[in-house]
Amino acid sequence: MAGTESKAPAAFFLTRKATFDLRDIHARSRRQWGEDAADRYLADLYAAMRQAAAHPESGRLRRQRSAPFLMISARRHFVIYDLVPQGIAVLTIQHQVRDIETLVAELTQSFHAEVKQLKRLLLN
């Protein structure tokens, strides 16, 4: 039936930096609070990323700190992301005490390059 195709749910894609960030967050959490707490914390971060993919506009609230990208709060971290055709590309996950503005400014070129490559892969 025309017009009844269901749209695939929005997805999130991790950049290399985001993948390493999550690995480091889990390792640090495991050392400080144990395996169960680290696993729950990471599950909460993944839930926040799924929520951001489903509602990417929510990241505009903190855009002044993460421009030209979007950012949401996830427990004690910020998830910084950009839009891609099928959802979002998670660029980095940083603790809220970090100087987000400086970090984003330093990494903007590499983030743009990685998002451009990801968009190319997703469109093929």
Coordinates of C-alpha atoms in Angstrom, one line a residue:
M1 CA 0.0 0.0 0.0
A2 CA 1.5 3.3 -1.1
G3 CA 2.6 5.6 1.7
T4 CA 2.5 3.0 4.4
E5 CA 6.2 2.0 4.5
S6 CA 7.5 2.5 7.9
K7 CA 10.6 4.6 8.2
A8 CA 13.6 2.9 9.8
P9 CA 14.3 4.2 13.3
A10 CA 17.0 6.7 13.6
A11 CA 20.4 5.3 14.4
F12 CA 23.5 6.6 16.1
F13 CA 27.0 5.9 14.7
L14 CA 30.1 6.1 16.7
T15 CA 33.3 7.8 15.4
R16 CA 36.6 6.3 16.4
K17 CA 37.0 9.0 19.1
A18 CA 33.6 8.2 20.6
T19 CA 34.4 4.5 20.6
F20 CA 37.7 5.2 22.5
D21 CA 35.9 7.6 24.8
L22 CA 33.3 4.9 25.8
R23 CA 36.0 2.3 26.3
D24 CA 37.9 4.7 28.6
I25 CA 34.7 5.8 30.5
H26 CA 33.9 2.1 31.1
A27 CA 37.4 1.3 32.3
R28 CA 37.6 4.3 34.6
S29 CA 34.1 3.5 36.0
R30 CA 35.0 -0.1 36.5
R31 CA 38.1 0.8 38.5
Q32 CA 36.2 3.3 40.7
W33 CA 32.8 1.7 41.2
G34 CA 33.0 -1.9 40.0
E35 CA 31.8 -3.9 36.9
D36 CA 28.1 -3.7 37.6
A37 CA 28.1 0.1 38.1
A38 CA 30.3 0.6 35.0
D39 CA 28.0 -1.5 32.9
R40 CA 24.9 0.5 34.1
Y41 CA 26.6 3.8 33.5
L42 CA 27.5 2.8 29.9
A43 CA 24.0 1.5 29.3
D44 CA 22.7 4.9 30.4
L45 CA 25.1 6.6 27.9
Y46 CA 23.9 4.3 25.1
A47 CA 20.3 5.1 26.1
A48 CA 21.0 8.8 25.8
M49 CA 22.6 8.3 22.4
R50 CA 19.5 6.4 21.2
Q51 CA 17.3 9.2 22.5
A52 CA 19.4 11.8 20.7
A53 CA 19.2 9.9 17.5
A54 CA 15.4 9.7 17.8
H55 CA 15.2 13.5 18.8
P56 CA 18.3 15.1 17.4
E57 CA 16.9 18.6 17.9
S58 CA 17.3 18.2 21.7
G59 CA 21.0 18.9 21.2
R60 CA 20.3 22.4 20.1
L61 CA 19.8 23.5 23.8
R62 CA 23.6 23.5 24.4
R63 CA 24.7 24.3 20.9
Q64 CA 26.4 27.5 21.9
R65 CA 28.9 25.4 23.8
S66 CA 29.4 22.7 21.0
A67 CA 28.9 24.7 17.8
P68 CA 29.0 23.8 15.0
F69 CA 27.8 20.5 16.5
L70 CA 25.0 19.5 18.8
M71 CA 25.3 18.3 22.4
I72 CA 23.2 16.6 25.1
S73 CA 23.8 15.8 28.7
A74 CA 24.1 12.1 29.6
R75 CA 24.6 11.5 33.3
R76 CA 28.0 13.2 34.1
H77 CA 29.0 13.4 30.5
F78 CA 28.1 15.3 27.4
V79 CA 27.5 13.5 24.1
I80 CA 28.6 15.7 21.2
Y81 CA 27.2 14.8 17.8
D82 CA 26.3 15.8 14.3
L83 CA 23.5 14.9 12.0
V84 CA 23.8 12.2 9.3
P85 CA 21.1 10.9 6.9
Q86 CA 20.0 8.0 9.1
G87 CA 20.4 9.6 12.5
I88 CA 23.4 11.0 14.3
A89 CA 27.2 10.6 14.3
V90 CA 28.5 10.6 17.9
L91 CA 31.7 12.5 17.8
T92 CA 32.9 12.4 21.4
I93 CA 31.7 11.8 24.9
Q94 CA 33.2 14.1 27.4
H95 CA 32.9 14.6 31.2
Q96 CA 31.0 17.7 32.1
V97 CA 33.9 19.3 33.9
R98 CA 35.9 19.5 30.6
D99 CA 36.3 22.7 28.7
I100 CA 33.9 21.6 25.9
E101 CA 34.3 24.8 23.9
T102 CA 38.1 24.4 23.6
L103 CA 37.9 20.7 22.9
V104 CA 35.4 21.1 20.1
A105 CA 37.4 23.9 18.6
E106 CA 40.5 21.8 18.6
L107 CA 38.8 18.8 17.1
T108 CA 36.3 20.4 14.6
Q109 CA 38.4 19.7 11.5
S110 CA 38.8 16.0 12.3
F111 CA 35.2 15.7 13.3
H112 CA 34.1 17.2 10.0
A113 CA 36.3 14.8 8.1
E114 CA 35.0 11.8 9.9
V115 CA 31.3 12.9 9.5
K116 CA 31.9 13.5 5.8
Q117 CA 33.4 10.0 5.4
L118 CA 30.5 8.5 7.4
K119 CA 27.9 10.3 5.3
R120 CA 29.6 8.9 2.1
L121 CA 29.4 5.4 3.5
L122 CA 25.8 5.7 4.5
L123 CA 24.7 7.1 1.2
N124 CA 26.3 4.2 -0.8

